[in-house]
Coordinates of C-alpha atoms in Angstrom, one line a residue:
X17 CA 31.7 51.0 162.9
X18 CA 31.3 53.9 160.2
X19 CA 31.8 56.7 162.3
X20 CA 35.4 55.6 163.4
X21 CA 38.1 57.3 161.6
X22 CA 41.9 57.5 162.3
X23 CA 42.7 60.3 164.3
X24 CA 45.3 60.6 162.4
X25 CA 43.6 62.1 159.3
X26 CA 41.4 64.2 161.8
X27 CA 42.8 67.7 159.9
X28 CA 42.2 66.4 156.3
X29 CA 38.5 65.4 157.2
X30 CA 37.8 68.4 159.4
X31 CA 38.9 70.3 156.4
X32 CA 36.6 68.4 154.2
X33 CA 34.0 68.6 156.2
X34 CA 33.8 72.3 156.7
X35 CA 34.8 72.6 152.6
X36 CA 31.6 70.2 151.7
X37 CA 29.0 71.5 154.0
X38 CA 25.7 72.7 151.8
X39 CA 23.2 73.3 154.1
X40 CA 23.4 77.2 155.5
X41 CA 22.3 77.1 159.2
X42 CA 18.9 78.3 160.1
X43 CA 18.6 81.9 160.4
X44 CA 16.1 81.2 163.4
X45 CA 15.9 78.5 166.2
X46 CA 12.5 76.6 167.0
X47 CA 11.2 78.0 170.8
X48 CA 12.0 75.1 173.2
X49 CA 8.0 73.7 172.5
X50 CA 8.7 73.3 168.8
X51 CA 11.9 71.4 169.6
X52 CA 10.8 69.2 172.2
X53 CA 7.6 68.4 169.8
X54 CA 9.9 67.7 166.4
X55 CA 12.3 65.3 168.4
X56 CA 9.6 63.4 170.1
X57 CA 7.8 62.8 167.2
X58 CA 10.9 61.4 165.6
X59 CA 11.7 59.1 168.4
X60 CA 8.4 58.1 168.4
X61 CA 8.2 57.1 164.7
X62 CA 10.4 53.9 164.0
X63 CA 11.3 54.6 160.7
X64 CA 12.2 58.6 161.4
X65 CA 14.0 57.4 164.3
X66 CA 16.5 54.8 162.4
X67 CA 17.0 57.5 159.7
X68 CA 18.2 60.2 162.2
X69 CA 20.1 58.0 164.2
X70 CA 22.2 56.5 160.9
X71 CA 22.2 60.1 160.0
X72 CA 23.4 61.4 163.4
X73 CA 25.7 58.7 163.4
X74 CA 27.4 59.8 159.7
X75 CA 27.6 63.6 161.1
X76 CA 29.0 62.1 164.3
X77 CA 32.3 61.7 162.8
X78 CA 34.6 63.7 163.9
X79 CA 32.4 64.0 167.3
X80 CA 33.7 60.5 168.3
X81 CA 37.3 62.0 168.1
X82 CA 36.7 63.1 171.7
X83 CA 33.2 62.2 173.0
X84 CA 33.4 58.3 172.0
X85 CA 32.1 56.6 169.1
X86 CA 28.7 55.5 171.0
X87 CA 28.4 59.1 173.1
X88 CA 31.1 57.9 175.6
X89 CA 34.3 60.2 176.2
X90 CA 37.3 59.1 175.3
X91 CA 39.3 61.8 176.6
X92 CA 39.6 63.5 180.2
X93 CA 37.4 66.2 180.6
X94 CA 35.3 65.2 178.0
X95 CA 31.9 65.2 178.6
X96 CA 29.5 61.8 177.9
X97 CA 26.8 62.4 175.3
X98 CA 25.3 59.2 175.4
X99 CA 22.3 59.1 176.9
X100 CA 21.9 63.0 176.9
X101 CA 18.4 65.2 177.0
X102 CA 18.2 65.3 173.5
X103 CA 17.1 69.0 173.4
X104 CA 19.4 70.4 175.9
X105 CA 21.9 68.2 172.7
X106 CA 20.2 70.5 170.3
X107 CA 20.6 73.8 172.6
X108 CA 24.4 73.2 173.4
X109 CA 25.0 72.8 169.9
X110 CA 23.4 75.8 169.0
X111 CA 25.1 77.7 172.0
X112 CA 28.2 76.7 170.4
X113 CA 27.3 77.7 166.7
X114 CA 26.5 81.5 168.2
X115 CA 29.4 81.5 170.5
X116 CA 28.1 81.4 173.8
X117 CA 30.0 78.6 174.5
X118 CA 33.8 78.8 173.8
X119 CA 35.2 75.9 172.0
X120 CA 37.7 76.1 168.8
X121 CA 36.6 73.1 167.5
X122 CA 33.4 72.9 169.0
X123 CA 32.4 76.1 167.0
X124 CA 34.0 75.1 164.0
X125 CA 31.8 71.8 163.7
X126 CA 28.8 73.5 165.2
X127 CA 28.3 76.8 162.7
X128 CA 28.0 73.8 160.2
X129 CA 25.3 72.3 161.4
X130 CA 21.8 72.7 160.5
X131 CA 18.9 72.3 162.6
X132 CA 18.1 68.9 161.3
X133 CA 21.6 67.6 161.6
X134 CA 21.7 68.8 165.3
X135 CA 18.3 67.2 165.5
X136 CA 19.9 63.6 164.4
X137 CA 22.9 63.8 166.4
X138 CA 21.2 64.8 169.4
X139 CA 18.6 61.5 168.5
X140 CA 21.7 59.3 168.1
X141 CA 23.9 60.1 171.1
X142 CA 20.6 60.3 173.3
X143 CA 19.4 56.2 172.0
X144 CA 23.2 55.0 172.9
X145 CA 23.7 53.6 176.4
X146 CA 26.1 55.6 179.1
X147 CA 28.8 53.5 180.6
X148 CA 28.4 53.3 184.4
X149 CA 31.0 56.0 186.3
X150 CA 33.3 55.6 188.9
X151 CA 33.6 57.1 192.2
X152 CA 34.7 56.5 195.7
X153 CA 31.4 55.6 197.7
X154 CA 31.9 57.3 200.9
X155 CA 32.7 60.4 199.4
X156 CA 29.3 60.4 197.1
X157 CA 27.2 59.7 200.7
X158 CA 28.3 63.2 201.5
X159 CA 27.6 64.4 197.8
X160 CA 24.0 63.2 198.0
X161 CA 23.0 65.5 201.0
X162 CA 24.6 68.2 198.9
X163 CA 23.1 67.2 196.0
X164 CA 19.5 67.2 197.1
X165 CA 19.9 70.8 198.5
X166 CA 21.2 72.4 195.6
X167 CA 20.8 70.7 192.3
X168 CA 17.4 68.4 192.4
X169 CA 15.0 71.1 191.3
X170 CA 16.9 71.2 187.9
X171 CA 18.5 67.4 187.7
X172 CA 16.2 65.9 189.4
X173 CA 16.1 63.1 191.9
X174 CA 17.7 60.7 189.6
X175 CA 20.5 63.4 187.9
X176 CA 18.4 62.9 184.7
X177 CA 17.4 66.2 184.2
X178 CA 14.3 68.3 183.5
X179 CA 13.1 69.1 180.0
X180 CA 15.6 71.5 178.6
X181 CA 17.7 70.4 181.2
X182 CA 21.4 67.8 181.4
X183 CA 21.0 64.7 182.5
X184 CA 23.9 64.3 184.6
X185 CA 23.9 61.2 185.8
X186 CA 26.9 59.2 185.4
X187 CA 28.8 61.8 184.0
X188 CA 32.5 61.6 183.9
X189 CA 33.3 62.9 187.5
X190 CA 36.4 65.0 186.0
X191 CA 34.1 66.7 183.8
X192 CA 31.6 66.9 186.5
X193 CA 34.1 68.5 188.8
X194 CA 35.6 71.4 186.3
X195 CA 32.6 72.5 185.6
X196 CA 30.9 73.0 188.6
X197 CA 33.9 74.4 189.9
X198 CA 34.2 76.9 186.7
X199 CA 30.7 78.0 187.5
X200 CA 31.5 78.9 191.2
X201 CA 34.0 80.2 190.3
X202 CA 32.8 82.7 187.9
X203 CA 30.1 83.7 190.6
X204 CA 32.6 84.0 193.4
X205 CA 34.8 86.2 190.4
X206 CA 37.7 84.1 190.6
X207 CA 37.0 83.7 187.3
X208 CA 35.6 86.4 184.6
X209 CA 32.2 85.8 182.6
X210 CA 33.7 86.8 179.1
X211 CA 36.8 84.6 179.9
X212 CA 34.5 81.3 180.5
X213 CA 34.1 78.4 178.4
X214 CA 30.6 79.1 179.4
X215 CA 27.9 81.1 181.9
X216 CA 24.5 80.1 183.3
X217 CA 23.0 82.3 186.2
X218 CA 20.7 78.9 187.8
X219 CA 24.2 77.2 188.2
X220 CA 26.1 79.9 189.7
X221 CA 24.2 80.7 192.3
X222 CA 23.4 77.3 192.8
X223 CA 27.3 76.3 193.6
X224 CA 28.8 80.1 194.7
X225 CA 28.8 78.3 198.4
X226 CA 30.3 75.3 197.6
X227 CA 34.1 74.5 198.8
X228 CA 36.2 72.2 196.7
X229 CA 35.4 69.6 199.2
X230 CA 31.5 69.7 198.2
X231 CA 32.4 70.0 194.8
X232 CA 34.1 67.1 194.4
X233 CA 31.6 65.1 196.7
X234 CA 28.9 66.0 194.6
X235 CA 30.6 65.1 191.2
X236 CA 31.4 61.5 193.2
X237 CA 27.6 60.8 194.0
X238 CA 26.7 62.3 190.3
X239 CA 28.7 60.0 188.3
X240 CA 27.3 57.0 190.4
X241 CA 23.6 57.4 189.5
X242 CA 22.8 54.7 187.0

């Protein structure tokens, strides 16, 4: 596929890619309307949606390095982007561009992005198929009840999330379980805000209860939605 590269050579094209990058980042981000309105109407539109997703697929390069050539992670703790809300894509991308979320590389690759090529990634990794995760059963039943009480509203029924929101569902459950516990944690202050890889109110009050127990119960039944 052309998005695989050697990992090897990862520096040298990181380099490049930061060295050749002629697009200066938009100075102001759509509202979450505009968004949701410009990447429906290019999934919507065969020929826009081919484009973006061979374009998404070029700027996906060095993405695949961790996150899997097709959107699925290669590497523990890695979240799946396959399948992903494409604007909540878009919004993470831009949270990591302003530093909101704290990422070396993440924010290196994502101050470089303009709105368009966030807009083709998000429409490539979102049009690729998540693998199926895996879980122990017994321990999801238990998730489920959990789930339901504290993380539907948001998610959804399914995991597959509101507009604006993740689709969890099957998510790597390691992933699943370090962040939920990162965000009780920083509501709990075990953990401080301005130390965090990243802070959102909705989740921390939605987990500040939960014990390690639930936590990891709730990332089993998670990663098992299709």
């Amino acid at each position: 596929m052309r998005n695989l590269y050697p990992v090897g050579g990862l520096a040298l094209l990181f380099a490049a890619t930061l060295a050749t990058s002629v697009h200066a980042a938009e100075t102001q981000d759509p509202t979450k309307e505009e968004l949701v309105a410009r990447i429906n109407a290019v999934l919507s539109d065969e020929a826009a949606r081919k484009e973006a997703i061979a374009d998404g697929m070029d700027r996906s390069v060095l993405c695949a390095v961790c996150h899997g050539a097709d959107g699925n992670s290669t590497k523990a703790g890695v979240p799946n982007l396959a399948q992903q809300n494409p604007a909540y894509l878009v919004e993470q991308i831009g949270k990591f561009a302003r530093g909101e979320r704290k990422n070396f590389v993440m924010q290196s690759l994502a101050s470089n992005f303009t709105l368009q090529d966030k807009i083709n990634l998000a429409v490539f990794f979102t049009t690729s198929k998540v693998k199926p995760g895996q879980a122990d059963a017994e321990l999801a039943k238990k998730g489920g009840e959990i789930y339901h009480r504290q993380c539907v509203t948001c998610h959804g029924p399914e995991g597959r999330g509101e507009e604006g929101y993740a689709r969890i569902a099957s998510q790597k459950v390691d992933y699943l379980e370090t962040t939920i516990r990162r965000f009780r944690d920083i509501a709990i202050k075990r953990e401080k805000v301005d130390e965090a890889v990243r802070h959102s109110i909705r989740m921390e009050q939605a987990t500040q209860n939960l014990s390690d127990a639930d936590i990891r119960a709730v990332a089993a039944f998670v990663t098992l939605l299709p």
